[in-house]
mmCIF file of C-alpha atoms and ligand atoms in Angstrom:
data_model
loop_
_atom_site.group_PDB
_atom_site.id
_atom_site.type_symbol
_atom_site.label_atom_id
_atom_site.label_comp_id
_atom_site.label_asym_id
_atom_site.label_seq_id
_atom_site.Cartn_x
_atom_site.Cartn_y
_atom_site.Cartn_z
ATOM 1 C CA UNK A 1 37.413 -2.918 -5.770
ATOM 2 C CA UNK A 2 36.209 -3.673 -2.352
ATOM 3 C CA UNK A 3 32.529 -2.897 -0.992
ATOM 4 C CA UNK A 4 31.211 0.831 -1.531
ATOM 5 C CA UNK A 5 28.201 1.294 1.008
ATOM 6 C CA UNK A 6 26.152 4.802 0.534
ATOM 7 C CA UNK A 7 22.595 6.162 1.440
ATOM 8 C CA UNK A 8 20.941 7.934 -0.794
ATOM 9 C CA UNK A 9 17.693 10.548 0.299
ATOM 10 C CA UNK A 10 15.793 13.383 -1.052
ATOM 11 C CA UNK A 11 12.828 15.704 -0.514
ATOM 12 C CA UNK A 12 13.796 16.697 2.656
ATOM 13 C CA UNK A 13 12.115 19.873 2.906
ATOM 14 C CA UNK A 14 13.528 21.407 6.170
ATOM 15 C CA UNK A 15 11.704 24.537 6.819
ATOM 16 C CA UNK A 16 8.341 23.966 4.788
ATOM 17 C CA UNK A 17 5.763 25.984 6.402
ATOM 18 C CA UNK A 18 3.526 22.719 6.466
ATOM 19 C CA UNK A 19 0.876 25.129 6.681
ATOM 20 C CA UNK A 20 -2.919 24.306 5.832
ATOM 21 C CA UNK A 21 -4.244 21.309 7.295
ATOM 22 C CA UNK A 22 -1.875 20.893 10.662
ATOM 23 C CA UNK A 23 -2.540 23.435 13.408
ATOM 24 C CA UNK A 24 0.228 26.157 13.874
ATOM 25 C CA UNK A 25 1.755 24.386 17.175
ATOM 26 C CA UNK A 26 1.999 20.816 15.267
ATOM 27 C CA UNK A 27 3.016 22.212 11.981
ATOM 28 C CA UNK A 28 6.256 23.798 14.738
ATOM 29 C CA UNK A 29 6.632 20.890 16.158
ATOM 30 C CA UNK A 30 6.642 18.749 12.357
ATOM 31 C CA UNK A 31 9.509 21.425 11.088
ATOM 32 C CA UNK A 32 11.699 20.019 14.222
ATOM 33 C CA UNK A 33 10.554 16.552 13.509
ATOM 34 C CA UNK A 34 11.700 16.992 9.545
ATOM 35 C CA UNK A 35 15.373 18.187 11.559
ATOM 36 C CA UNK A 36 15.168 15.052 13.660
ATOM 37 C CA UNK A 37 15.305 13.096 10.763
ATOM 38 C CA UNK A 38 18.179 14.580 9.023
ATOM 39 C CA UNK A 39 19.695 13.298 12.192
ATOM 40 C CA UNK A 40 18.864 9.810 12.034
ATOM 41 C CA UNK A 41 19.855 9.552 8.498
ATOM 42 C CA UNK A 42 23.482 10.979 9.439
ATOM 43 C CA UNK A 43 23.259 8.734 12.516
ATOM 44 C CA UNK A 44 22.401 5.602 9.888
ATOM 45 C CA UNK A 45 25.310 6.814 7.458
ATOM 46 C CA UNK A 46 27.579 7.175 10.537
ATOM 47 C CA UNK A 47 26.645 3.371 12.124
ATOM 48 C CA UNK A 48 26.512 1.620 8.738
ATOM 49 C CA UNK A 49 30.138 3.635 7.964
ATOM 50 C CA UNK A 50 28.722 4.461 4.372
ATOM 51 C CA UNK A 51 31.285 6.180 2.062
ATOM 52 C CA UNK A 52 28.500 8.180 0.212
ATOM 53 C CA UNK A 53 25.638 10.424 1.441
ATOM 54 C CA UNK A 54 23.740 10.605 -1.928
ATOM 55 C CA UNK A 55 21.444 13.900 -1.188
ATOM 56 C CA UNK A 56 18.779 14.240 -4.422
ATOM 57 C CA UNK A 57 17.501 17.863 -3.881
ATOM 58 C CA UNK A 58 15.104 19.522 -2.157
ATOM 59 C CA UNK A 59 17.169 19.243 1.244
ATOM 60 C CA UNK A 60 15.307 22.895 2.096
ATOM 61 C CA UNK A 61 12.920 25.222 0.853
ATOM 62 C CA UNK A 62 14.796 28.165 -0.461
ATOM 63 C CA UNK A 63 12.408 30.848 0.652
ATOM 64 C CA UNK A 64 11.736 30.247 4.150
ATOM 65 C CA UNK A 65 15.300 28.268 4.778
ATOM 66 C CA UNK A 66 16.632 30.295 7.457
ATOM 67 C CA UNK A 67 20.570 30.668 8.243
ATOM 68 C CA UNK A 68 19.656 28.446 11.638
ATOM 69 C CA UNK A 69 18.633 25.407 9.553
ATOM 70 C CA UNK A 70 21.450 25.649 6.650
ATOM 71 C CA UNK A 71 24.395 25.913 9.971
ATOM 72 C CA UNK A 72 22.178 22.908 10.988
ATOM 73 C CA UNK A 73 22.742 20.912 8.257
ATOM 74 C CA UNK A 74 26.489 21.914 8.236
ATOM 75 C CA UNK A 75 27.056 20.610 11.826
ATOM 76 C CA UNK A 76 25.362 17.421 11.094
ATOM 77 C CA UNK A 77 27.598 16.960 8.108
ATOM 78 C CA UNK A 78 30.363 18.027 9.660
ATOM 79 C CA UNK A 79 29.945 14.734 12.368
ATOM 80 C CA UNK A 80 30.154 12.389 9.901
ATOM 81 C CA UNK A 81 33.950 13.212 8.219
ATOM 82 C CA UNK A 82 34.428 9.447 6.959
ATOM 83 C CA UNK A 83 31.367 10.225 4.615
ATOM 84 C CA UNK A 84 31.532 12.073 1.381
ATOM 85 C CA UNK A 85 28.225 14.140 1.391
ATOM 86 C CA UNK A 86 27.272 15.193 -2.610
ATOM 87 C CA UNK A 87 24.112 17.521 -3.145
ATOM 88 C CA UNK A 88 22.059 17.877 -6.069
ATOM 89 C CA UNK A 89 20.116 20.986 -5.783
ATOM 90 C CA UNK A 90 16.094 20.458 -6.156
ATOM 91 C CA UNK A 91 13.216 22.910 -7.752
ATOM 92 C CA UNK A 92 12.888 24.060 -3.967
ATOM 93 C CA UNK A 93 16.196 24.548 -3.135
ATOM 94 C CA UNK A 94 17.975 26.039 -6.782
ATOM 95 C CA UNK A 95 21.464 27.505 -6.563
ATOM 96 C CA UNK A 96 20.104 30.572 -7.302
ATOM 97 C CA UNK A 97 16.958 30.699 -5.028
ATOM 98 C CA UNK A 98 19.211 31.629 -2.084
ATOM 99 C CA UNK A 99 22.825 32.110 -0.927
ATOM 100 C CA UNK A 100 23.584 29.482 0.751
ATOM 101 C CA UNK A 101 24.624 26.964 -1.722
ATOM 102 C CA UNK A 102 27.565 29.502 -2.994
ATOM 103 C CA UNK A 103 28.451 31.569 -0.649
ATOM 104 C CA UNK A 104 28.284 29.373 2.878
ATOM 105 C CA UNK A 105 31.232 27.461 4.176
ATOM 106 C CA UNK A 106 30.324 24.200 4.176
ATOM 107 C CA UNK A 107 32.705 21.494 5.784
ATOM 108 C CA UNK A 108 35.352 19.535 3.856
ATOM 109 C CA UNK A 109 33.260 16.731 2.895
ATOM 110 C CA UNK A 110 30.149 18.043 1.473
ATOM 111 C CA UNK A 111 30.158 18.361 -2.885
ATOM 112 C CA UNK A 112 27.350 20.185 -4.114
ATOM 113 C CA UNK A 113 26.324 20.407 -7.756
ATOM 114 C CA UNK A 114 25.776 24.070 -7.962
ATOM 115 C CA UNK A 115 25.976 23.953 -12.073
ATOM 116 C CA UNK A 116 23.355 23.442 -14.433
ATOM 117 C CA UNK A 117 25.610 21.011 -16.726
ATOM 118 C CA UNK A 118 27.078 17.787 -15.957
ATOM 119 C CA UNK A 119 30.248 17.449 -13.892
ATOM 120 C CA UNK A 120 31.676 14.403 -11.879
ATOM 121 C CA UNK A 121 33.648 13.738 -9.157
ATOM 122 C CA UNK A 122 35.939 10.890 -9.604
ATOM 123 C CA UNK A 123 36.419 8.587 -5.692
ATOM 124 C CA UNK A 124 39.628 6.693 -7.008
ATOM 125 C CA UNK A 125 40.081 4.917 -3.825
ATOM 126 C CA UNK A 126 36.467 3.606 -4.668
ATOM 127 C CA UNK A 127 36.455 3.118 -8.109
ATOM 128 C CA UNK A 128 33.455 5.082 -8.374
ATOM 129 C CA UNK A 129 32.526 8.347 -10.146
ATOM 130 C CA UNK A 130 30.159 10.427 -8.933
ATOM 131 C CA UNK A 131 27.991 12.611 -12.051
ATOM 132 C CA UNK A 132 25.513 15.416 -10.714
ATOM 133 C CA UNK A 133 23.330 18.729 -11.996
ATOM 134 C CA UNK A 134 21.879 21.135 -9.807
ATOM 135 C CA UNK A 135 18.687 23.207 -10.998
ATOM 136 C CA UNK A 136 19.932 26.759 -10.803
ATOM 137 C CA UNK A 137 16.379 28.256 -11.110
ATOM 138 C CA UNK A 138 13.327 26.925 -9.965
ATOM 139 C CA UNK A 139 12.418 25.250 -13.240
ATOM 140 C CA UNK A 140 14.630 23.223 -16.022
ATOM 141 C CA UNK A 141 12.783 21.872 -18.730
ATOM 142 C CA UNK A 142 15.936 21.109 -20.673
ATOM 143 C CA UNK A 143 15.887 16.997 -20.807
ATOM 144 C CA UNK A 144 19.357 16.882 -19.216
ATOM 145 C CA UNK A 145 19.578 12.875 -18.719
ATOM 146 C CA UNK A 146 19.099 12.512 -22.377
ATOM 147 C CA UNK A 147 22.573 14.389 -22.995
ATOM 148 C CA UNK A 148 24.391 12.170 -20.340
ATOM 149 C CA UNK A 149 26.782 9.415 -21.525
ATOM 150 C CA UNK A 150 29.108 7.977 -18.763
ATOM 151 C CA UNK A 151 32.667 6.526 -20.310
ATOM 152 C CA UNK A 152 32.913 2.825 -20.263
ATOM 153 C CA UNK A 153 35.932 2.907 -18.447
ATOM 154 C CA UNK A 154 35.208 -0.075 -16.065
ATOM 155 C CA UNK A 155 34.342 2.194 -13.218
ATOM 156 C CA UNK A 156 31.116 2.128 -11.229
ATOM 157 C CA UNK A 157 29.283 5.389 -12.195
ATOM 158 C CA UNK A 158 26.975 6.640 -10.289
ATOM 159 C CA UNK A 159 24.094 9.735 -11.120
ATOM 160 C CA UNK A 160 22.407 12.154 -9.058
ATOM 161 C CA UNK A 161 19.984 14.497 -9.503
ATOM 162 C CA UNK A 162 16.529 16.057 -8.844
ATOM 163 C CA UNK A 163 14.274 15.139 -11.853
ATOM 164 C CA UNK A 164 10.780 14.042 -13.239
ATOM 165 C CA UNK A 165 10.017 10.744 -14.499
ATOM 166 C CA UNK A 166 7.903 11.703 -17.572
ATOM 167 C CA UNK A 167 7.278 8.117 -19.003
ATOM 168 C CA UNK A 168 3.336 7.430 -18.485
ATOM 169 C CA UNK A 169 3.748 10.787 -21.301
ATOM 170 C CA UNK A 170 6.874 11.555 -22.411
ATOM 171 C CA UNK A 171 5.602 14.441 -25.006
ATOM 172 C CA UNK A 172 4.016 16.492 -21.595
ATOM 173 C CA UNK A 173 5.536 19.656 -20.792
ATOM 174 C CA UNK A 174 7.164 19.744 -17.370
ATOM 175 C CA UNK A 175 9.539 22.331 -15.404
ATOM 176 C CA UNK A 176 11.366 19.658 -13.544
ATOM 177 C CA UNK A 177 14.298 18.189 -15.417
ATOM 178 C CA UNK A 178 12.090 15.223 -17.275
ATOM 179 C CA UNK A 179 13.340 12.279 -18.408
ATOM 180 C CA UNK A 180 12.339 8.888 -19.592
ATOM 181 C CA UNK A 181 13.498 4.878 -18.643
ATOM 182 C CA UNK A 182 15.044 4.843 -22.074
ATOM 183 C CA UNK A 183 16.932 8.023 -21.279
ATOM 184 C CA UNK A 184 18.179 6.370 -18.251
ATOM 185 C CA UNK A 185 18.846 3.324 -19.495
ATOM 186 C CA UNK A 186 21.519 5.055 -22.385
ATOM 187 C CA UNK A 187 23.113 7.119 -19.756
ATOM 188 C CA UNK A 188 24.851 3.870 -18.523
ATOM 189 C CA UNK A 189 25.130 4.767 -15.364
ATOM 190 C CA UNK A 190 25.633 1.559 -12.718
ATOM 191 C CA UNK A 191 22.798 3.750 -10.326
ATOM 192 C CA UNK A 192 20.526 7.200 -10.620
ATOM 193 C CA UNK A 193 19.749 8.384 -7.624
ATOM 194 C CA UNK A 194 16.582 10.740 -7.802
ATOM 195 C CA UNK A 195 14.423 12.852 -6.126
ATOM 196 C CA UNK A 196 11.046 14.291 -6.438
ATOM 197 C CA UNK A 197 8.695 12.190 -5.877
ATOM 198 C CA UNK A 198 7.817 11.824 -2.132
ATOM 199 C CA UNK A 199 7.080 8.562 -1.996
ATOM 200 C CA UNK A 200 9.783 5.515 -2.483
ATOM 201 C CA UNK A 201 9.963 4.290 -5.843
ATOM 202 C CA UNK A 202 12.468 2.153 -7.716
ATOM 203 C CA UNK A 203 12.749 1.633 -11.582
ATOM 204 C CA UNK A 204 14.584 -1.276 -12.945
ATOM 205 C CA UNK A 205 16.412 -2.214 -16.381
ATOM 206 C CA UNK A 206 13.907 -4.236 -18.821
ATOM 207 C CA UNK A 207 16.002 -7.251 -17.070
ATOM 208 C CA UNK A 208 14.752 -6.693 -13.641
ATOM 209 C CA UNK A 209 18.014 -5.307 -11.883
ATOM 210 C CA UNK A 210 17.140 -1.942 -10.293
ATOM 211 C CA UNK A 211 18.550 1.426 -12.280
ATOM 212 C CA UNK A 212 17.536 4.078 -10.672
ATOM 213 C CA UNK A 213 15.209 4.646 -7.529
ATOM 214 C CA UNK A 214 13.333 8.098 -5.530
ATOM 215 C CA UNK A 215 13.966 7.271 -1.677
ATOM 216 C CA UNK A 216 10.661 9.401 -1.362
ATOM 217 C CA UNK A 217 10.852 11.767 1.760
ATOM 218 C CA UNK A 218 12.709 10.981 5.385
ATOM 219 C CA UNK A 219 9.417 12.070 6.739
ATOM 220 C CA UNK A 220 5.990 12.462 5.235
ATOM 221 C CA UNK A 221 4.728 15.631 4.513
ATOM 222 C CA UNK A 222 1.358 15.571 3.411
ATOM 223 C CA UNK A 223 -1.758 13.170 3.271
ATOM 224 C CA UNK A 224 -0.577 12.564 -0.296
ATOM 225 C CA UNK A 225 2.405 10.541 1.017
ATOM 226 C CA UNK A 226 0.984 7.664 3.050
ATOM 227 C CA UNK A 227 3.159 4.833 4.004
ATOM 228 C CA UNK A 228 6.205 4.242 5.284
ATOM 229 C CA UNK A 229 8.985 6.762 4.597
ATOM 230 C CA UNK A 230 12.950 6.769 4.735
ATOM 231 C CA UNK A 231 16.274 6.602 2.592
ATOM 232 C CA UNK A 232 18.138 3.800 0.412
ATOM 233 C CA UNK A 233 21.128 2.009 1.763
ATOM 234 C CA UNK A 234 22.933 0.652 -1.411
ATOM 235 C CA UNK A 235 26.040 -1.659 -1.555
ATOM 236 C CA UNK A 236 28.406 -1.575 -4.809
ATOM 237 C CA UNK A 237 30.837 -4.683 -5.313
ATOM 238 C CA UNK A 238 32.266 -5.929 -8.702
ATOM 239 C CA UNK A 239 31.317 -3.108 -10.776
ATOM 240 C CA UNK A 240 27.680 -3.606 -9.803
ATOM 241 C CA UNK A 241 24.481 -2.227 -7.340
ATOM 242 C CA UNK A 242 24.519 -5.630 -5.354
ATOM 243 C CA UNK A 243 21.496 -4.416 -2.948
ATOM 244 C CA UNK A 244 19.476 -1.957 -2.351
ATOM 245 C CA UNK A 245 17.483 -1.418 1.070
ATOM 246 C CA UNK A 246 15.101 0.547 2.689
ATOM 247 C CA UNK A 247 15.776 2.105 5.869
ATOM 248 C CA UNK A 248 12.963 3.272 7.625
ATOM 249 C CA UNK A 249 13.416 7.176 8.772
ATOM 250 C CA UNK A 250 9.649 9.090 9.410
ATOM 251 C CA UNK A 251 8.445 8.943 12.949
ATOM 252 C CA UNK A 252 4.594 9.563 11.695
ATOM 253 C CA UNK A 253 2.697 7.982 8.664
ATOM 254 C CA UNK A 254 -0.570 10.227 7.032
ATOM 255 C CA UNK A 255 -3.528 7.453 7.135
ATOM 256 C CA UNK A 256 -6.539 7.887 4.850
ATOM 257 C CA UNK A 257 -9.379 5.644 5.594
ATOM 258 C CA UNK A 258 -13.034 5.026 5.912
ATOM 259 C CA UNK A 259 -14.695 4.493 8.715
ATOM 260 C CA UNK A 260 -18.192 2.361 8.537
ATOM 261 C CA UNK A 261 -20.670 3.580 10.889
ATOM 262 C CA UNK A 262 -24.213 1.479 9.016
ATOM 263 C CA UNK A 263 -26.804 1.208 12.396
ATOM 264 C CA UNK A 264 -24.899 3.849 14.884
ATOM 265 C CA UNK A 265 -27.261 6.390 16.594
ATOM 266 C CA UNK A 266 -25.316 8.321 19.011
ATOM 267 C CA UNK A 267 -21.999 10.680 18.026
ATOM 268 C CA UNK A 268 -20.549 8.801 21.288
ATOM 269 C CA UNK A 269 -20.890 5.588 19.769
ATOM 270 C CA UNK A 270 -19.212 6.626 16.483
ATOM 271 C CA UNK A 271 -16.506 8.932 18.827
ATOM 272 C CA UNK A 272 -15.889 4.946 20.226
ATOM 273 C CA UNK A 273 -15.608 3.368 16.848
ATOM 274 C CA UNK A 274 -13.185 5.788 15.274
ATOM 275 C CA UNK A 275 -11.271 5.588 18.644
ATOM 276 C CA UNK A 276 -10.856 1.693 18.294
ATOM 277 C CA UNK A 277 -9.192 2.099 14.926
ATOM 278 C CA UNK A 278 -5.644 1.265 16.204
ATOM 279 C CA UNK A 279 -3.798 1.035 19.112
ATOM 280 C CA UNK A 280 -3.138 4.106 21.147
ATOM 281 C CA UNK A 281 0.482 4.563 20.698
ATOM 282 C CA UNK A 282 -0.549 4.692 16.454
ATOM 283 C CA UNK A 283 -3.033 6.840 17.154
ATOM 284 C CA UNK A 284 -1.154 9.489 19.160
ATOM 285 C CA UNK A 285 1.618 9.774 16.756
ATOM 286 C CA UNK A 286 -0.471 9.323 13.243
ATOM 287 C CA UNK A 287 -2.197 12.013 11.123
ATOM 288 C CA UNK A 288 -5.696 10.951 10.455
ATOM 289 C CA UNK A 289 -8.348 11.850 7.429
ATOM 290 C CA UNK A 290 -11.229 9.540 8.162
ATOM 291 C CA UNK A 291 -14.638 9.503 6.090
ATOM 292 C CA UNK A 292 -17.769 8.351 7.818
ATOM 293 C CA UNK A 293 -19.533 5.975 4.890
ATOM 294 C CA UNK A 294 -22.476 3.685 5.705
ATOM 295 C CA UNK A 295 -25.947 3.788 6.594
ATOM 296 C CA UNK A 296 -26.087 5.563 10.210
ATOM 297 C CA UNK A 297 -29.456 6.016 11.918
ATOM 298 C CA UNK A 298 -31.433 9.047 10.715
ATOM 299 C CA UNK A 299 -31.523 10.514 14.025
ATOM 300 C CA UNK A 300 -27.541 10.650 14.016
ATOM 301 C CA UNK A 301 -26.392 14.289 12.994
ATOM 302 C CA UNK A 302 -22.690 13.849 12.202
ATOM 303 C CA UNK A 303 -21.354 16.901 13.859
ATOM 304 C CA UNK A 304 -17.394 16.313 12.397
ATOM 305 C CA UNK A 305 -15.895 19.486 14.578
ATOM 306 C CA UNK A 306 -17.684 18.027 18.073
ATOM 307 C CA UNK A 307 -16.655 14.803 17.054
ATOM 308 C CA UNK A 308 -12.738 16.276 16.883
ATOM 309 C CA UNK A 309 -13.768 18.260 20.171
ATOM 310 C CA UNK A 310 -14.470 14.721 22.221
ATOM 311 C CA UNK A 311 -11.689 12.599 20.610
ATOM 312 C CA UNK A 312 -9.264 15.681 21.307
ATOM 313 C CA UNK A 313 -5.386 13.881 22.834
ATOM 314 C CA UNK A 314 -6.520 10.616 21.018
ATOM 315 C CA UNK A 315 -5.314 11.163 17.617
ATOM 316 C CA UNK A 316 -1.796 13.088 17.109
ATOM 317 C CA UNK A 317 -4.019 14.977 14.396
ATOM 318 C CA UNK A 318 -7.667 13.944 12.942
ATOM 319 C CA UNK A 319 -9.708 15.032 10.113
ATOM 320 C CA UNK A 320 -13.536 14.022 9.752
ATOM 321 C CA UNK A 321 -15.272 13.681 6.641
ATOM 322 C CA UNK A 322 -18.878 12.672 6.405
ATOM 323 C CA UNK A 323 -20.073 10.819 3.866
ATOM 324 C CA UNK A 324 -22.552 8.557 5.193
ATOM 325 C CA UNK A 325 -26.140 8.001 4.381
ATOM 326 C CA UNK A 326 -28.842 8.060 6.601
ATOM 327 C CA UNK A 327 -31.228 4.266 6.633
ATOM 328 C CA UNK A 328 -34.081 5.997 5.925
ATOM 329 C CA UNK A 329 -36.597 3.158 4.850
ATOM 330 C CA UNK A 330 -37.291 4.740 1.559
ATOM 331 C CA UNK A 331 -39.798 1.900 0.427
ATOM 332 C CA UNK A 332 -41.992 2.304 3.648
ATOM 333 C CA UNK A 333 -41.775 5.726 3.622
ATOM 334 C CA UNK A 334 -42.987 6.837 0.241
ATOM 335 C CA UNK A 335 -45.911 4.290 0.935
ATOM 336 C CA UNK A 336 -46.870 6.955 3.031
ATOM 337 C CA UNK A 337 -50.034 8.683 2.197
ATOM 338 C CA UNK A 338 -48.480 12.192 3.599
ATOM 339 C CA UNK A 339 -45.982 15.203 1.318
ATOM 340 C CA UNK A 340 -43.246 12.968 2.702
ATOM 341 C CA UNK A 341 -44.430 9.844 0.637
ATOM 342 C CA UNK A 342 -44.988 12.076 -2.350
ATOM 343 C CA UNK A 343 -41.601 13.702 -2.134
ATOM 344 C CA UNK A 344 -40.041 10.193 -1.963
ATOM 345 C CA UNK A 345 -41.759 9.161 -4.976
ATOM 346 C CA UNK A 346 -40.970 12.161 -7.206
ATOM 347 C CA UNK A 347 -37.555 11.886 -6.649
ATOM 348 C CA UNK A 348 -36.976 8.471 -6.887
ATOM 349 C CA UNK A 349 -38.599 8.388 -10.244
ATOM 350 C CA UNK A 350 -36.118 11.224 -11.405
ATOM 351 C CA UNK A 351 -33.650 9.024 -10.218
ATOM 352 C CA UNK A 352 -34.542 6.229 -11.660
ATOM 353 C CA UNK A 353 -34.140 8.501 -15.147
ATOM 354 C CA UNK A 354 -31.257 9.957 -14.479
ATOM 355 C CA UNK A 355 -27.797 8.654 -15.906
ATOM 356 C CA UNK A 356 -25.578 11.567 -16.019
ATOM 357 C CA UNK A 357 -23.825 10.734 -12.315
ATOM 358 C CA UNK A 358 -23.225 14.457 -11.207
ATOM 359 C CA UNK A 359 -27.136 14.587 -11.475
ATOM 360 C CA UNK A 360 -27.669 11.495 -9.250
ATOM 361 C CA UNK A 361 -25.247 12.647 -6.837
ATOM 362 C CA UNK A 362 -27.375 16.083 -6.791
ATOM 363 C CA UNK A 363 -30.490 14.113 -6.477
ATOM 364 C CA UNK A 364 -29.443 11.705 -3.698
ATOM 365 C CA UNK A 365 -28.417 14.815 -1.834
ATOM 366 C CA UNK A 366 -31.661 16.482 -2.437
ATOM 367 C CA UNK A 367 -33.549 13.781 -1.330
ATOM 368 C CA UNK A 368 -31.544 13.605 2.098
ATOM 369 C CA UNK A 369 -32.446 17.125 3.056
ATOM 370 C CA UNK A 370 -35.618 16.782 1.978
ATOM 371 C CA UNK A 371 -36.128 13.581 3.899
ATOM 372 C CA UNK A 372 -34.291 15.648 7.028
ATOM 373 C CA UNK A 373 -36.907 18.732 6.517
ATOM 374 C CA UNK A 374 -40.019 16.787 6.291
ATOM 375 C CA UNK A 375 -38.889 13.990 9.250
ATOM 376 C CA UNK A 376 -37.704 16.442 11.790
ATOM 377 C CA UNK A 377 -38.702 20.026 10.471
ATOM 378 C CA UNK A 378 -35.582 21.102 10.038
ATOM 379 C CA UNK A 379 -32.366 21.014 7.753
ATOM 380 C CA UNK A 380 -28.925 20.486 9.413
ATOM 381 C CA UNK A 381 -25.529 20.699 7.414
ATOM 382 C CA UNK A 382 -24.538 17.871 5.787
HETATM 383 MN MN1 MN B 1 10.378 17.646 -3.193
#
C-alpha cells in the first residue's frame, strides 16, 4: 500500500448569522470570509493532491443555508475530481434539517453519510475503508461509537463523524452522539476524524500515538475560539497514521486580554496604550475583547463606547470592558475628619468582616461610588 494523504475539517458553519457581538456589515463580510476558507482548504487538498477530503459535520447551518451557498460548495468540490470528498452530517446541518443533503446533485466525488447507522465505503486502490454516520435530526443521544467494530482485515480503517467527547463525565446526558476514549479505542479504527468542538484537539491511544483528533473550525467564530484555526493533513503508510499536521486556514484570531492601565489619567492616554497592543496589520484584522484592570487615576472616567469612538479603523473589531479600580488613597482619606473619612471607615470595617466574596465584591463597588459621590459630587457609570 503506497502513501494515502487526506485533510480532514469540520465546523464549518457557512451561513451562521454570526449575529450578536459583530456589527451587521462585519458579521456580512465574516459569512464571505467562512466561504473563503472552504476555498483554501480545497486549494490545500488540491496542491498537497490528497486522496481524501474528510468533512466532520457542521459544513452549514441548516436553517439559514441558502441554495447559493450549498451550489457553492458543489462547485468547489467539483474542482478538485482527484479527491474523494465524504461528509458526515453535524447537529447543524442533519439530513433531515433541510433538502439538500438528499435531494441536490452533488458531483461524482462527494459521499455523504445521510444514514443514522454505520456504513463504509471501501477505497480498494487505497487499502482504506472509509466508516461514517450522519445525525438525521438535530440531536442523537444514541452512543453510536460504542456499537462500532471495524473487521481486522489488514486494511487501514478510517471513522468519521460529528460527535461529543463525554469523558471528563461519561454518565452526563448529551444530544450530540457521545462517546468515550475507551469507546474509541474498541472501535479499532486506524483514525476518527471528529467534529464539534471548535477548537483543534487531538486524543491519543494510552501509548501516545494519536487516535482520533477535532480539526476545530477553518475560521473562528466566536471569542470562545481563540487561537489559531485550520484543518488536519494526515498521511497513512503501512497500515498506520504516520503524521498528522496542522494546516493553518482562519484569516482572523478572537483575542481576549487585559489591558493594565495603574497611574493613567486621560482616556487619550489609555486610547494610546490599547492602540500599542500589537502591530497594526494584527490589529486591523483581529477581533478584540479587552478589560481595563489596574489602578487608574480617580479623575479618569472610563467612557468604553468613546474609547471605541476614537480608536474607530484601528482594531478590525474591539470590545471594552472596564474593570479597573480607581488609586484612591484609602488610608489618607478616611484619616479625614469630613463624611468622606467616615464613609471610608464604615466600609472598610464591613469589609474587613466580610468573607462571603459576592458580598466583598458588592462592598468594593459600593465604596467606589461612594468615594466618586463624595470626591466629585456626582456618580458616573461604572
Ligand atoms: Mn459545530
Amino acid at each position: 500500500m503506497s502513501l494515502v494523504r487526506f485533510l480532514h475539517a469540520a465546523d464549518l458553519h457557512l451561513d451562521a448569522p454570526l449575529g450578536g457581538r459583530l456589527s451587521p456589515q462585519l458579521a456580512r463580510l465574516r459569512r464571505q470570509e467562512l466561504k473563503e476558507a472552504l476555498l483554501r482548504l480545497t486549494e490545500e487538498a488540491r496542491r498537497r493532491r490528497v486522496h481524501l477530503l474528510l468533512l466532520a459535520g457542521d459544513l452549514f447551518e441548516a436553517p439559514s443555508a441558502s441554495p447559493a451557498t450549498v451550489q457553492f460548495l458543489a462547485e468547489a468540490f467539483r474542482r478538485i475530481p482527484e479527491t474523494q470528498v465524504f461528509i458526515a452530517p453535524g447537529n447543524h446541518d442533519p439530513v433531515q434539517g433541510h433538502p439538500y443533503y438528499r435531494f441536490f446533485s452533488w458531483p461524482e466525488n462527494v459521499f455523504i453519510f445521510a444514514e443514522e447507522r454505520w456504513t463504509c465505503r471501501d477505497l480498494p486502490a487505497l487499502g482504506v475503508t472509509v466508516w461514517g454516520l450522519g445525525f438525521t435530526g438535530y440531536e442523537v443521544r444514541e452512543p453510536w461509537l460504542q456499537k462500532l467494530r471495524v473487521p481486522a482485515d489488514g486494511r487501514f480503517h478510517l471513522v468519521l463523524v460529528h460527535a461529543a467527547d463525554t469523558s471528563a463525565a461519561p454518565g452526563r446526558d448529551c444530544p450530540y452522539l457521545p462517546f468515550t476514549r475507551t469507546d474509541l479505542e474498541a472501535t479499532g479504527a486506524g483514525y476518527v476524524a471528529l467534529g464539534h468542538y471548535h477548537c483543534p484537539r487531538l486524543i491519543r491511544r494510552p501509548g501516545g500515538s494519536i487516535l482520533a483528533a477535532y480539526p476545530g473550525s477553518p475560521e473562528p467564530l466566536g471569542f470562545d475560539e481563540p487561537g489559531t484555526h485550520g484543518a488536519f493533513y494526515g498521511c497513512i503508510a503501512e497500515g498506520k497514521l504516520q503524521t498528522l499536521e496542522f494546516v493553518p486556514l482562519a484569516r482572523r484570531r478572537y483575542i481576549t486580554r487585559q489591558v493594565e492601565i495603574t497611574g493613567l489619567a486621560t482616556l487619550d492616554q489609555v486610547a494610546e496604550r490599547l492602540q500599542a497592543l500589537d502591530d497594526p496589520a494584527t490589529r486591523s484584522s483581529c477581533f478584540y475583547a479587552l478589560t481595563l484592570v489596574g489602578e487608574p487615576d480617580p479623575d479618569l472616567i472610563i467612557d468604553a463606547e468613546e474609547l471605541r469612538r476614537r480608536l474607530a479603523g484601528k482594531f478590525a473589531h474591539l470590545e471594552v470592558y472596564d474593570r479597573s479600580f480607581p488609586a484612591y488613597d484609602l488610608d489618607l482619606l478616611s484619616r479625614e475628619r469630613t463624611a468622606r473619612g467616615l464613609f471610608i471607615r464604615c466600609v472598610r470595617q464591613r469589609l474587613a468582616r466580610e468573607k462571603e466574596e459576592e458580598r466583598r465584591l458588592l462592598l468594593q463597588r459600593a465604596l467606589l461610588l461612594g468615594l466618586d459621590a463624595l470626591s466629585r459630587g456626582e456618580v458616573r457609570p461604572r
